[in-house]
mmCIF file of C-alpha atoms in Angstrom:
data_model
loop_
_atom_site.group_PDB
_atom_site.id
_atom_site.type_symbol
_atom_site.label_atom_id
_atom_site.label_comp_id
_atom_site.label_asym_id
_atom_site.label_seq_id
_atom_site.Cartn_x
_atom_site.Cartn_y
_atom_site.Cartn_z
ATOM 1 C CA UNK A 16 -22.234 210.602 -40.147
ATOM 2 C CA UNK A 17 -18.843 211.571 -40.325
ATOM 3 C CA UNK A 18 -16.552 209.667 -42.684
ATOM 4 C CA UNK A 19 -13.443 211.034 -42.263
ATOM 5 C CA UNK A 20 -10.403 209.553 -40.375
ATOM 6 C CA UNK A 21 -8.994 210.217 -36.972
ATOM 7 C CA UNK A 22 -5.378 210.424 -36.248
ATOM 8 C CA UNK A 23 -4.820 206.859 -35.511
ATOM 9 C CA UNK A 24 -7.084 205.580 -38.774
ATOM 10 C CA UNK A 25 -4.851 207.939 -40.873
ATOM 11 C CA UNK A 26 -1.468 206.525 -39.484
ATOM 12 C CA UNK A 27 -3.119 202.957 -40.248
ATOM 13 C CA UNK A 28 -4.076 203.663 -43.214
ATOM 14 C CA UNK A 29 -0.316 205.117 -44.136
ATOM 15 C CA UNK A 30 1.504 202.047 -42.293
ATOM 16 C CA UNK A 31 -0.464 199.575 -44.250
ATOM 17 C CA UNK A 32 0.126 201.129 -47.784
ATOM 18 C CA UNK A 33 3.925 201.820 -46.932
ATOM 19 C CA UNK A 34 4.219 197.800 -46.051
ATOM 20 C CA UNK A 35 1.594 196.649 -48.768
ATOM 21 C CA UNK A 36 2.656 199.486 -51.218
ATOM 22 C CA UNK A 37 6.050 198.934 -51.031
ATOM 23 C CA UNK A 38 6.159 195.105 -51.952
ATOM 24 C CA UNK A 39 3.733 195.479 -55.087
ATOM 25 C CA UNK A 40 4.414 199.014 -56.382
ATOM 26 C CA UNK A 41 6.310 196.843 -59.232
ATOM 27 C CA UNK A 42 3.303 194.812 -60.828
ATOM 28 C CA UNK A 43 5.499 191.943 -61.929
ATOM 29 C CA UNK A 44 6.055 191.342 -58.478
ATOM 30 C CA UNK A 45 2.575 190.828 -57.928
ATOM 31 C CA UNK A 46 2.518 188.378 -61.061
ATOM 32 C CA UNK A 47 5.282 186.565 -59.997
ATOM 33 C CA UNK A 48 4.018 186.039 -56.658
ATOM 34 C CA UNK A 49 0.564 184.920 -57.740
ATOM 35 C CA UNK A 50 2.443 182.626 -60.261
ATOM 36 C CA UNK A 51 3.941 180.207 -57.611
ATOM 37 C CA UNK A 52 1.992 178.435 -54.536
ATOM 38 C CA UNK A 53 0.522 179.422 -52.303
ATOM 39 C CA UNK A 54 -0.545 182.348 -54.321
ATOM 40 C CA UNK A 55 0.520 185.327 -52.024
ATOM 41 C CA UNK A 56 4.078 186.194 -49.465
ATOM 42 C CA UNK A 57 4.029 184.332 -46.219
ATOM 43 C CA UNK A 58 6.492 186.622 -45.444
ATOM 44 C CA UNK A 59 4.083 190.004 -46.267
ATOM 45 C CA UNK A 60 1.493 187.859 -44.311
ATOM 46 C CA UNK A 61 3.941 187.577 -41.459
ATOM 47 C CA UNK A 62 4.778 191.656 -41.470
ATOM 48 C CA UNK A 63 0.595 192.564 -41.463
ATOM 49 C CA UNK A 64 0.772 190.649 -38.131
ATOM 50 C CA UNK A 65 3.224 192.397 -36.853
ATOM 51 C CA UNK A 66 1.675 195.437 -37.948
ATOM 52 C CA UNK A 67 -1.369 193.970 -35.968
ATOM 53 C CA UNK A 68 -3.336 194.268 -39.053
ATOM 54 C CA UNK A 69 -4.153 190.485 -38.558
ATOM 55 C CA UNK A 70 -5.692 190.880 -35.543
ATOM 56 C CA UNK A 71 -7.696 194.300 -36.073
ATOM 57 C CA UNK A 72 -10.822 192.812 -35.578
ATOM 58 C CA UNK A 73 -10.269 190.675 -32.705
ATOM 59 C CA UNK A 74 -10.557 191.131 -28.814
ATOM 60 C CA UNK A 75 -7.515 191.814 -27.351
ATOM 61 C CA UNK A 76 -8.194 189.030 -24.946
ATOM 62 C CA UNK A 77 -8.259 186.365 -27.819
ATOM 63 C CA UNK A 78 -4.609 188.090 -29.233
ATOM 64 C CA UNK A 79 -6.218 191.068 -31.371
ATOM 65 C CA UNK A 80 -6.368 194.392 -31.035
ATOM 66 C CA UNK A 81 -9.763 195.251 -30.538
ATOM 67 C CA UNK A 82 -10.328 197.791 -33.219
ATOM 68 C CA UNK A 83 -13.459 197.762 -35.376
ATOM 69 C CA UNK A 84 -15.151 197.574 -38.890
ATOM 70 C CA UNK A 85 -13.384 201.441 -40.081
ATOM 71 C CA UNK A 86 -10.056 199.571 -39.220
ATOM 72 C CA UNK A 87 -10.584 196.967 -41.322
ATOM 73 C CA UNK A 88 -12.045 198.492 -44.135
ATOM 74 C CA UNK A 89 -9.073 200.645 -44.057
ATOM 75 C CA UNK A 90 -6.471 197.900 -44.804
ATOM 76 C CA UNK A 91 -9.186 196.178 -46.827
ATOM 77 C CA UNK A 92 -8.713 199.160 -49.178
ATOM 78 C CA UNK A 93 -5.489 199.116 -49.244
ATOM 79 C CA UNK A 94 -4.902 195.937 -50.155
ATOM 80 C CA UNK A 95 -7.441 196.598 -52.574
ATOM 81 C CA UNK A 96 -5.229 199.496 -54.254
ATOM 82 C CA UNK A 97 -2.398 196.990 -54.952
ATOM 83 C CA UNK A 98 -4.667 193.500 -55.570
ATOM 84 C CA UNK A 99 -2.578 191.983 -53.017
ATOM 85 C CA UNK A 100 -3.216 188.218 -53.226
ATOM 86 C CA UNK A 101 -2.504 187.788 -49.182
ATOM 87 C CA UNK A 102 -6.124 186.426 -48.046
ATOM 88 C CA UNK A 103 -7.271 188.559 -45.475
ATOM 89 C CA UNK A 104 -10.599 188.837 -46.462
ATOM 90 C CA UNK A 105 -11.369 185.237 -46.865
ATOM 91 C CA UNK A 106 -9.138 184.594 -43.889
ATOM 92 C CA UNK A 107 -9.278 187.259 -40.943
ATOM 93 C CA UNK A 108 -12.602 188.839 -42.026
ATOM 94 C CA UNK A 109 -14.946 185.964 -42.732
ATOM 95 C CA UNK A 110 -13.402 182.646 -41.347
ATOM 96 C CA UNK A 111 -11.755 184.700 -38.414
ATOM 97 C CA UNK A 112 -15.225 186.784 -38.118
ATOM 98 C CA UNK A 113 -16.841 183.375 -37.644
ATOM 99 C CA UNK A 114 -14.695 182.137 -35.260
ATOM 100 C CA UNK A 115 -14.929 185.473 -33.170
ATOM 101 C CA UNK A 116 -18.683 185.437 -33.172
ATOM 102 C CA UNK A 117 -19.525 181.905 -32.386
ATOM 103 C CA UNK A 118 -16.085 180.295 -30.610
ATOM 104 C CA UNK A 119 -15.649 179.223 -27.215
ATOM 105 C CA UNK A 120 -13.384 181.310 -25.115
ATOM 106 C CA UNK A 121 -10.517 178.192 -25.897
ATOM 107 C CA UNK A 122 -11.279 178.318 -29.556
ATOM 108 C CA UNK A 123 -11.298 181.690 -29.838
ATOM 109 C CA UNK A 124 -7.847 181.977 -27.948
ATOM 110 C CA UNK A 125 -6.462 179.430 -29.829
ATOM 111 C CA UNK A 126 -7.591 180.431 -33.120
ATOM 112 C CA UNK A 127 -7.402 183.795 -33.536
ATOM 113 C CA UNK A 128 -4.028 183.988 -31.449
ATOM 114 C CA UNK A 129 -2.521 182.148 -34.227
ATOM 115 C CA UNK A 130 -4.217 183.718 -36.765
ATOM 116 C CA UNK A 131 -3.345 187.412 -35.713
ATOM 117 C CA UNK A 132 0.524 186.245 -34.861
ATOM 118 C CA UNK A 133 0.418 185.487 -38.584
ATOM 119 C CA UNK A 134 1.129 181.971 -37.507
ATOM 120 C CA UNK A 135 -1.845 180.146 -39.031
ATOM 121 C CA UNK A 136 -4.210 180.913 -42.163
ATOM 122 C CA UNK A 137 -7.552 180.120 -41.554
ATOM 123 C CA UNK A 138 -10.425 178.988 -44.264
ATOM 124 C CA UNK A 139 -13.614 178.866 -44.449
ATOM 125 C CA UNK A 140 -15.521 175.985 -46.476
ATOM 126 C CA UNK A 141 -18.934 176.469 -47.048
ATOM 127 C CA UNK A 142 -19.746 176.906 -50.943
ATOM 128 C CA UNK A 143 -20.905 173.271 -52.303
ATOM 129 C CA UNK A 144 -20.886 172.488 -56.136
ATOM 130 C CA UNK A 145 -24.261 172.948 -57.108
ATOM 131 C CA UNK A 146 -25.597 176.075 -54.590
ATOM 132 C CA UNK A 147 -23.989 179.346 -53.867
ATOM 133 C CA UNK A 148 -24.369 182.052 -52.231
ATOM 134 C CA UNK A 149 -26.912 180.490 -49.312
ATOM 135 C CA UNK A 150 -25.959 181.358 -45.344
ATOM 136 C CA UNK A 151 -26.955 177.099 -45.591
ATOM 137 C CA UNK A 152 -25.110 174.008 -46.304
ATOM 138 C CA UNK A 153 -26.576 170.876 -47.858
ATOM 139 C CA UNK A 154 -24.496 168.544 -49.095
ATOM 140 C CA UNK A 155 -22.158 168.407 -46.294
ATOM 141 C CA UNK A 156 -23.723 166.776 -44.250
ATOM 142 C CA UNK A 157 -22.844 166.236 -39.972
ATOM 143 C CA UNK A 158 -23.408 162.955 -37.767
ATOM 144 C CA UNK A 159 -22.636 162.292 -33.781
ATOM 145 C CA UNK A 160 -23.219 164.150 -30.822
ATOM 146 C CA UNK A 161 -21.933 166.004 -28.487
ATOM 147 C CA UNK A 162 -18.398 166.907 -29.372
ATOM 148 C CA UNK A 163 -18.031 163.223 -31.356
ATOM 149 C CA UNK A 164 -18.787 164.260 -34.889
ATOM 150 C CA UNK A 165 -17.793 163.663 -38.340
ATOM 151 C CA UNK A 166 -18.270 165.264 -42.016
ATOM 152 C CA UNK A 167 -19.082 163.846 -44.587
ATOM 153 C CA UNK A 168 -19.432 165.329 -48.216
ATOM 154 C CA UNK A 169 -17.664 167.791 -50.637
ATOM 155 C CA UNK A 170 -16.754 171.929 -50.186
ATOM 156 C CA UNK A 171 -15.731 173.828 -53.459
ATOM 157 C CA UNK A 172 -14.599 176.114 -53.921
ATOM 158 C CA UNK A 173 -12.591 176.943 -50.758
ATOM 159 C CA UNK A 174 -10.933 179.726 -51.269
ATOM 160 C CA UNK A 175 -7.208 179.739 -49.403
ATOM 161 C CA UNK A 176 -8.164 176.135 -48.631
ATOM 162 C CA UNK A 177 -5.234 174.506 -49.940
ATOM 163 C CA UNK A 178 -3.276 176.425 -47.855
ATOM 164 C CA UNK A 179 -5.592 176.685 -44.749
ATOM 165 C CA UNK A 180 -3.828 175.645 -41.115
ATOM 166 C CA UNK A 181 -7.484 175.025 -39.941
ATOM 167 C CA UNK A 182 -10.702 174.970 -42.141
ATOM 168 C CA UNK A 183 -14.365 176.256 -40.415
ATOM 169 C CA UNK A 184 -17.154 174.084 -42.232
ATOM 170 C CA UNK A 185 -20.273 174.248 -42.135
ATOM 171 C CA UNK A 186 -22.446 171.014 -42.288
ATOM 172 C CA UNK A 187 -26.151 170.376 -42.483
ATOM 173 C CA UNK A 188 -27.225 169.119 -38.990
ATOM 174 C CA UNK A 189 -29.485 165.679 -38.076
ATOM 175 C CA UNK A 190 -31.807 167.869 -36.812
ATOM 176 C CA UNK A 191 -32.180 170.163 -39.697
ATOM 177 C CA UNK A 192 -30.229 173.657 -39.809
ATOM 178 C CA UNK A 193 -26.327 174.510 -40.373
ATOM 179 C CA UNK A 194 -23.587 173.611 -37.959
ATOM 180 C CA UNK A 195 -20.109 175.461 -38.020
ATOM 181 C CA UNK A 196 -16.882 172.691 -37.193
ATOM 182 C CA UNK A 197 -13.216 173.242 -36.763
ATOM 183 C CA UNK A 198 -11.421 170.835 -38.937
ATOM 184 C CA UNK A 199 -7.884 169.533 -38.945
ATOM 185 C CA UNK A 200 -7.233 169.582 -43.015
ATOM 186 C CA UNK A 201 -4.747 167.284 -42.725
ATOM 187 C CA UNK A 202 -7.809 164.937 -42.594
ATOM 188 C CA UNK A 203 -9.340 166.189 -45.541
ATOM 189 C CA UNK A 204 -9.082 165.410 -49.003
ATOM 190 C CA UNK A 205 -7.833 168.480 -50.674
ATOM 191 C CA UNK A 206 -7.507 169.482 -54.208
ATOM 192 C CA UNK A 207 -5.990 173.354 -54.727
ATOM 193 C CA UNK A 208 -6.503 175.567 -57.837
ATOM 194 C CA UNK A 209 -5.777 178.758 -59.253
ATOM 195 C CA UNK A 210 -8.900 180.979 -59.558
ATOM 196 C CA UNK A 211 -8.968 184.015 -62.542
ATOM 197 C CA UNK A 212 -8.179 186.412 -60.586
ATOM 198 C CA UNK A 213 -4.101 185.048 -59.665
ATOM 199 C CA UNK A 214 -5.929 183.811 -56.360
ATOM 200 C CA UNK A 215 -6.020 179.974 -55.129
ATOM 201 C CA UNK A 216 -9.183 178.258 -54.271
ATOM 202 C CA UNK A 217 -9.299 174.397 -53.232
ATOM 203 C CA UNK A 218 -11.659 171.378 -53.446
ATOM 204 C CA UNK A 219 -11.890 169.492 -49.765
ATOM 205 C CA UNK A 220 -13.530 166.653 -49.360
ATOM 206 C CA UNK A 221 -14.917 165.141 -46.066
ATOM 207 C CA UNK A 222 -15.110 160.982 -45.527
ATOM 208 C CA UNK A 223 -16.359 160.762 -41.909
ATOM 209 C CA UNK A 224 -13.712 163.281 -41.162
ATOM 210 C CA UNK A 225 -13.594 163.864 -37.341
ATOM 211 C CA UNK A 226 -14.837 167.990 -36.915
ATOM 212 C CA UNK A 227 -15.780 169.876 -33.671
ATOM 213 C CA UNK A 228 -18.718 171.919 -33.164
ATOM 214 C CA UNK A 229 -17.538 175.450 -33.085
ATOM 215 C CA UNK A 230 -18.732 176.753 -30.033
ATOM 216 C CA UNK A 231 -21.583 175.107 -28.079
ATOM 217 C CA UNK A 232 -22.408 173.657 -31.682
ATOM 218 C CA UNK A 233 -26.098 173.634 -33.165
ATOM 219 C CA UNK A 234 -27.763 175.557 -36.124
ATOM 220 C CA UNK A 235 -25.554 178.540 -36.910
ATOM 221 C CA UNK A 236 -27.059 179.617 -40.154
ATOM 222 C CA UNK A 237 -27.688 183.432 -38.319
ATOM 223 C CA UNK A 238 -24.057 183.461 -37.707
ATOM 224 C CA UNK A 239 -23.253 182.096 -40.937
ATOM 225 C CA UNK A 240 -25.398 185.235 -42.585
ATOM 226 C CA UNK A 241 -24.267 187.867 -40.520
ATOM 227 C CA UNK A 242 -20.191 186.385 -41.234
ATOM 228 C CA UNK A 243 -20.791 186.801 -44.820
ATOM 229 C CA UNK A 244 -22.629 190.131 -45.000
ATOM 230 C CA UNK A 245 -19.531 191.203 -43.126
ATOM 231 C CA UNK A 246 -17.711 190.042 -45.598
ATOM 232 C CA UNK A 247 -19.674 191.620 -48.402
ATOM 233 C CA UNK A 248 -19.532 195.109 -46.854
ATOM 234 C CA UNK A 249 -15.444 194.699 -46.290
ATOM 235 C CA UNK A 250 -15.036 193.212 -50.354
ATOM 236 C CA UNK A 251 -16.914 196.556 -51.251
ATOM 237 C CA UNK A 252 -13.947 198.043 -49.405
ATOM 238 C CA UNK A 253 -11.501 196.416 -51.039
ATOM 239 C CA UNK A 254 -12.965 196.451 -54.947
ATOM 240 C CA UNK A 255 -12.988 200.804 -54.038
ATOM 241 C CA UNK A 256 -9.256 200.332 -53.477
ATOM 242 C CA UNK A 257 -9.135 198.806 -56.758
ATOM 243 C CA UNK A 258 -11.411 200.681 -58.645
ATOM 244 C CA UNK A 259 -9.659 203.840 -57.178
ATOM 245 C CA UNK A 260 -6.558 202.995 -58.805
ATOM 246 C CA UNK A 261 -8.163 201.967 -62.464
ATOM 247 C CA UNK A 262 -9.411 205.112 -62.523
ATOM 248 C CA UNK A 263 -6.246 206.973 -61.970
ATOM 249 C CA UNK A 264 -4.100 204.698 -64.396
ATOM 250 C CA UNK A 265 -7.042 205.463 -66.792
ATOM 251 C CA UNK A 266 -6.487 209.236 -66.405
ATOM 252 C CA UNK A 267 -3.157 209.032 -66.672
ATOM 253 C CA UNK A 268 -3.348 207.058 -69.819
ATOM 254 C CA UNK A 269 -5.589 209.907 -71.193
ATOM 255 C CA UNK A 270 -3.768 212.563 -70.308
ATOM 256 C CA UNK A 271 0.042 210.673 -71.480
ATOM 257 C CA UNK A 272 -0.995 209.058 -74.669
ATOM 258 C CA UNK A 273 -0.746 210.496 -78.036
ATOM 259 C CA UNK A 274 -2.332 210.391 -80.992
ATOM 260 C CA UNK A 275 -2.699 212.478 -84.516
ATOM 261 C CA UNK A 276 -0.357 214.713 -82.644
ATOM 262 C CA UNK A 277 -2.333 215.414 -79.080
ATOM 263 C CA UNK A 278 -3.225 213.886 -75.628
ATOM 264 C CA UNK A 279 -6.179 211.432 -75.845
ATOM 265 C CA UNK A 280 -7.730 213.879 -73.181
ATOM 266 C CA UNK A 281 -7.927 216.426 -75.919
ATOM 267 C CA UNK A 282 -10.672 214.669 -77.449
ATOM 268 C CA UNK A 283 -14.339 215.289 -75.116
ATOM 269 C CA UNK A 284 -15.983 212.266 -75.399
ATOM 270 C CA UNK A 285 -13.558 210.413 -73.839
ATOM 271 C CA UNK A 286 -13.213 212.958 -70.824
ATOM 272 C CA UNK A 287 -16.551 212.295 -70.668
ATOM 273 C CA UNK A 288 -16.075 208.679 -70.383
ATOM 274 C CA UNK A 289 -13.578 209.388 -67.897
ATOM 275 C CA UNK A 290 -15.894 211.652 -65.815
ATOM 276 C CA UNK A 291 -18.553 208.882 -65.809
ATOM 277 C CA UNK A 292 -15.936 206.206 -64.328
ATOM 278 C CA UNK A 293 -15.669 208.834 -61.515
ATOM 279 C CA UNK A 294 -18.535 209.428 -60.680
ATOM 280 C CA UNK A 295 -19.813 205.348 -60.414
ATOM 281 C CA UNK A 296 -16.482 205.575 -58.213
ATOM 282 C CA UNK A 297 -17.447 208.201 -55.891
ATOM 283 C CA UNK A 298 -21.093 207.178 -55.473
ATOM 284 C CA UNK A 299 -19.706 203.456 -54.559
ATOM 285 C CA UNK A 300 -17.389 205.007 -51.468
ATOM 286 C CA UNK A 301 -20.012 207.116 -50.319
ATOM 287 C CA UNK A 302 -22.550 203.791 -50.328
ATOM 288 C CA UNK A 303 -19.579 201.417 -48.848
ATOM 289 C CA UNK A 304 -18.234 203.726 -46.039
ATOM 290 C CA UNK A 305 -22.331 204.448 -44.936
ATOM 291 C CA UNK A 306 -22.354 200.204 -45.143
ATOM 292 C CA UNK A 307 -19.049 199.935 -43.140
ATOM 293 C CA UNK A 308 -20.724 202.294 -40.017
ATOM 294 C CA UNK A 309 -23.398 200.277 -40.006
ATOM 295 C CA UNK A 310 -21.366 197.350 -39.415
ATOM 296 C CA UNK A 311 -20.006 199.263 -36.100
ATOM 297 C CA UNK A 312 -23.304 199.295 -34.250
ATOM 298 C CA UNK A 313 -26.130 197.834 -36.768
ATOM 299 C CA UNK A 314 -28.339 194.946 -35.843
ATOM 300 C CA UNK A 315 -28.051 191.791 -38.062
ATOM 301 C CA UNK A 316 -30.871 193.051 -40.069
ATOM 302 C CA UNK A 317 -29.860 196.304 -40.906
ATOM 303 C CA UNK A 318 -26.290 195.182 -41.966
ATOM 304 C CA UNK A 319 -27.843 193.069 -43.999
ATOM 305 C CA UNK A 320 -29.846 195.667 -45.848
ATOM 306 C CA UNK A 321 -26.887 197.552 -45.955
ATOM 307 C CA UNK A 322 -24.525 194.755 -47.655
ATOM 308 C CA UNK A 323 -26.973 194.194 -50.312
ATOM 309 C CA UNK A 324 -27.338 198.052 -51.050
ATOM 310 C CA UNK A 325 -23.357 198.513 -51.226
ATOM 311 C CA UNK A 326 -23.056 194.667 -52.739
ATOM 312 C CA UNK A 327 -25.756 196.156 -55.667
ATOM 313 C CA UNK A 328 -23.201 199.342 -56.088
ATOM 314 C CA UNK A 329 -20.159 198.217 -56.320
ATOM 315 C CA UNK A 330 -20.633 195.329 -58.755
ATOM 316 C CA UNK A 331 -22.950 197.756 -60.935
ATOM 317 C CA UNK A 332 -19.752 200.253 -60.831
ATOM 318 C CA UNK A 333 -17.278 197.287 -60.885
ATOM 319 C CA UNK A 334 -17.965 196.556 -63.990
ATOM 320 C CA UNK A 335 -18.701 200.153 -65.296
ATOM 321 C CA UNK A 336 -15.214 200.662 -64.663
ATOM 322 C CA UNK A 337 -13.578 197.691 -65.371
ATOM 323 C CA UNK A 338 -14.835 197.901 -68.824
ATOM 324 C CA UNK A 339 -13.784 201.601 -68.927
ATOM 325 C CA UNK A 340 -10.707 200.911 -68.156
ATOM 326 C CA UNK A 341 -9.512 198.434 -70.573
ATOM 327 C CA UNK A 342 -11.251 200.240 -73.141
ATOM 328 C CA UNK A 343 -9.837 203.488 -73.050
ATOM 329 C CA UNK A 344 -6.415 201.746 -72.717
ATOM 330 C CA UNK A 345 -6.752 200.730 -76.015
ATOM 331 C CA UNK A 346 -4.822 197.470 -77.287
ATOM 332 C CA UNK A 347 -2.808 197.278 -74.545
ATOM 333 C CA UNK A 348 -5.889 197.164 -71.847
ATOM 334 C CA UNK A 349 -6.188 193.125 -73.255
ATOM 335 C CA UNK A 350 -2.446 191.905 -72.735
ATOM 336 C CA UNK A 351 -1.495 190.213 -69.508
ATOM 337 C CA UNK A 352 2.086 192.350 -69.015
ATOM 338 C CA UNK A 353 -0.434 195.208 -68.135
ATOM 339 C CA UNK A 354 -1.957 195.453 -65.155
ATOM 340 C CA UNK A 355 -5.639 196.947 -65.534
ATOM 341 C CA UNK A 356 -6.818 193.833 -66.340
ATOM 342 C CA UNK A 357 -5.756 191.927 -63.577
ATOM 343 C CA UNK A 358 -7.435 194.961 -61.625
ATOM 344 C CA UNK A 359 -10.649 194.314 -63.664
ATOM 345 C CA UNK A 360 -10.481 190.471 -63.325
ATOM 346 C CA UNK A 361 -10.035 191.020 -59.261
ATOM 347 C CA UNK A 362 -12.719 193.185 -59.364
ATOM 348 C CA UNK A 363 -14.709 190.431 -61.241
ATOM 349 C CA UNK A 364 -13.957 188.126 -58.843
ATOM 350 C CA UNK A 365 -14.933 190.431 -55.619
ATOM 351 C CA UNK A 366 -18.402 190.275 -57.693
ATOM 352 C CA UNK A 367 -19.043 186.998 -57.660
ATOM 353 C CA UNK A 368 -17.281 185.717 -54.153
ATOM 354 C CA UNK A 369 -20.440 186.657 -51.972
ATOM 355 C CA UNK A 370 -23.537 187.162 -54.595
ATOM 356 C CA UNK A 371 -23.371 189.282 -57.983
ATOM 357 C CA UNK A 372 -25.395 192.408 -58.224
ATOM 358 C CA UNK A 373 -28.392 190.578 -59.685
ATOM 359 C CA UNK A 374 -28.371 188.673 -56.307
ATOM 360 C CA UNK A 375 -28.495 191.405 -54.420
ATOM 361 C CA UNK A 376 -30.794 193.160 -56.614
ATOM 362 C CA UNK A 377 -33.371 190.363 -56.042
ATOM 363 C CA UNK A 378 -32.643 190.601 -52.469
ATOM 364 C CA UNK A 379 -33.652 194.667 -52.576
ATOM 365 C CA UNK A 380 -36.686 194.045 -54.083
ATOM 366 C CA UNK A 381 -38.171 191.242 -52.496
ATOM 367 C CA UNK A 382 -38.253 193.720 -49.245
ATOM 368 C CA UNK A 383 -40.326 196.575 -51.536
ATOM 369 C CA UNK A 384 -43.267 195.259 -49.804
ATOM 370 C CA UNK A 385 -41.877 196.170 -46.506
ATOM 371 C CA UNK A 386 -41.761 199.963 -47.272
ATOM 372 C CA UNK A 387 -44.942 202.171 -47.750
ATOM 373 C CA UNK A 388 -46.237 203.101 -50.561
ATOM 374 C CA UNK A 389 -44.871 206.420 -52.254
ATOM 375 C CA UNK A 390 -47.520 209.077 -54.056
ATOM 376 C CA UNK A 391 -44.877 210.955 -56.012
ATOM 377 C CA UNK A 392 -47.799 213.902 -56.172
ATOM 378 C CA UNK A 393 -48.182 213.974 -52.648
#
């Protein structure tokens, strides 16, 4: 495999951290951003469409730009580098994925038009209180026929949902499985939230609220699963961008701060601290970017095996570094006017959004039996 970037992935990559770079090189712009509803810049949202990052992985015949999973991953991590807030994973990559994979040629046009203009923010509510991570919904529950249908139930958290222009729910189905609905949430019920991380997240409820199948409508729950292991492979993407950059503000700590006299990178054990946090860093990119070519031409089941591997990874390293981090900051790691904590919270929160590492873990090993046995003498 070759993981290095062409030409036109390199000039993405540099357009995208100019425009992203730019707005939240200062970190108190970031906090002050996140501080106010509805939690990130319409007006950086409105620039990554015009960049066409919006609309990367889209057809160009439903207003994208036909590009594929590198492209994404590529603003993904550089979004990542910064923590912006703007919702383009929760947005473009899953909701938008969904919409892509199972829409009618109308919906699709409609939808992801507006969505890659930057003219509409979509969401995608599917976690129920209770149950979480499950391609399956429950408690939301679908009745009618045909394109005469209503929800009924509760969705929480939602992340972006607050905000959303149009929500995709999914909704357990008369006769059994998971439906996928477009929703006008100006018929919902909707509660919004701040989540840890400076992000927004939103409680919608559903009283016989008119939806329409999504697509030719029926049980969806393949979709559903392949949408979110998407999603995992492109939030390993972005918690590299951010683990990339606690690692370098951790260096730079070491090598800047004094004490008794020296550099705290005079003293080995932290250097060796240091070299550790590296090396969880560099075995999670190589693990991610094998994940995110899969994604270009993998069947459902292999990107599957291949988000739970990089899932595993990154939260194991996530945290490895994360805890680094704001240790070998010191005091000032644990104050909120410095920002490797708010990197460690967002990489918390990339964690949890799609199944921890324990998840995933679980996941790995209940397909041992698939593989043959190994005679390590052999």
């Amino acid at each position: 495999m070759d993981f290095t970037y062409d030409d036109e992935q390199q000039a993405l990559r540099d357009a995208v951290r100019g425009l992203i770079g730019k707005k939240y090189s200062d970190f108190e712009t970031r906090r002050q951003t996140v501080a106010a509803d509805p939690g990130f810049d319409e007006t950086t949202w409105s620039r990554l469409a015009e960049l066409g990052a919006l609309g990367l992985p889209f057809s160009e015949d439903d207003g994208g730009a036909g590009a594929g999973p590198i492209e994404v991953a590529i603003v993904a991590q550089e979004l990542g580098r910064v923590i912006a807030p703007e919702p383009y994973l929760t947005s473009v990559v899953l909701a938008g994925g969904l919409v892509a994979d199972a829409g009618s040629d109308t919906q699709r046009a409609e939808i992801l038009g507006a969505l890659s203009a930057g003219e509409s923010i979509l969401a995608f509510a599917h976690d129920e209180p209770g149950s979480r991570w499950a391609p399956t919904a429950s408690k939301v529950t679908a009745s009618g026929s045909g394109d005469a249908w209503t929800l009924t139930g509760v969705k929480e958290p939602v992340l972006a949902g607050a905000r959303a222009d149009t929500l995709i729910v999914s909704a357990a189905l008369p006769e059994g499985g998971t439906g996928l609905f477009v929703v006008d949430p100006a018929n919902t019920d909707r509660t919004g939230y701040p989540t840890n991380d400076g992000g927004r997240a939103a409680r919608i409820g559903f009283n016989g609220t008119a939806a329409v199948p999504l697509g030719v409508g029926g049980d969806a729950t393949s979709v559903i699963a392949t949408g979110l292991d998407r999603a995992r492979i492109i939030a390993a993407n972005q918690a590299v961008g951010a683990m990339e950059v606690s690692l370098h503000a951790t260096a730079s700590y070491l090598t800047s701060r004094k004490q008794f006299g020296v550099t705290l990178n005079t003293f080995q054990a932290l250097n060796f601290r240091a070299a550790d946090m590296y090396i969880s860093l560099e075995l999670t990119r190589s693990i991610v970017d094998w994940a995110t070519m899969v994604l270009v031409e993998g069947t459902s089941e292999e990107i599957a095996d291949a988000a739970s591997r990089a899932a595993l990874q990154t939260s194991r390293a996530s945290r490895h570094i994360g805890q680094e981090a704001i240790q070998l900051h010191g005091g000032i790691g644990m104050t909120a006017e410095y920002s490797i904590g708010s990197y460690t919270s967002h990489l918390t929160a990339l964690d949890h959004l799609f199944g921890d590492g324990n998840h995933h873990l679980r996941v790995l090993a209940g397909k041992v039996g698939d593989h043959a046995d190994v005679d390590p003498l052999g």
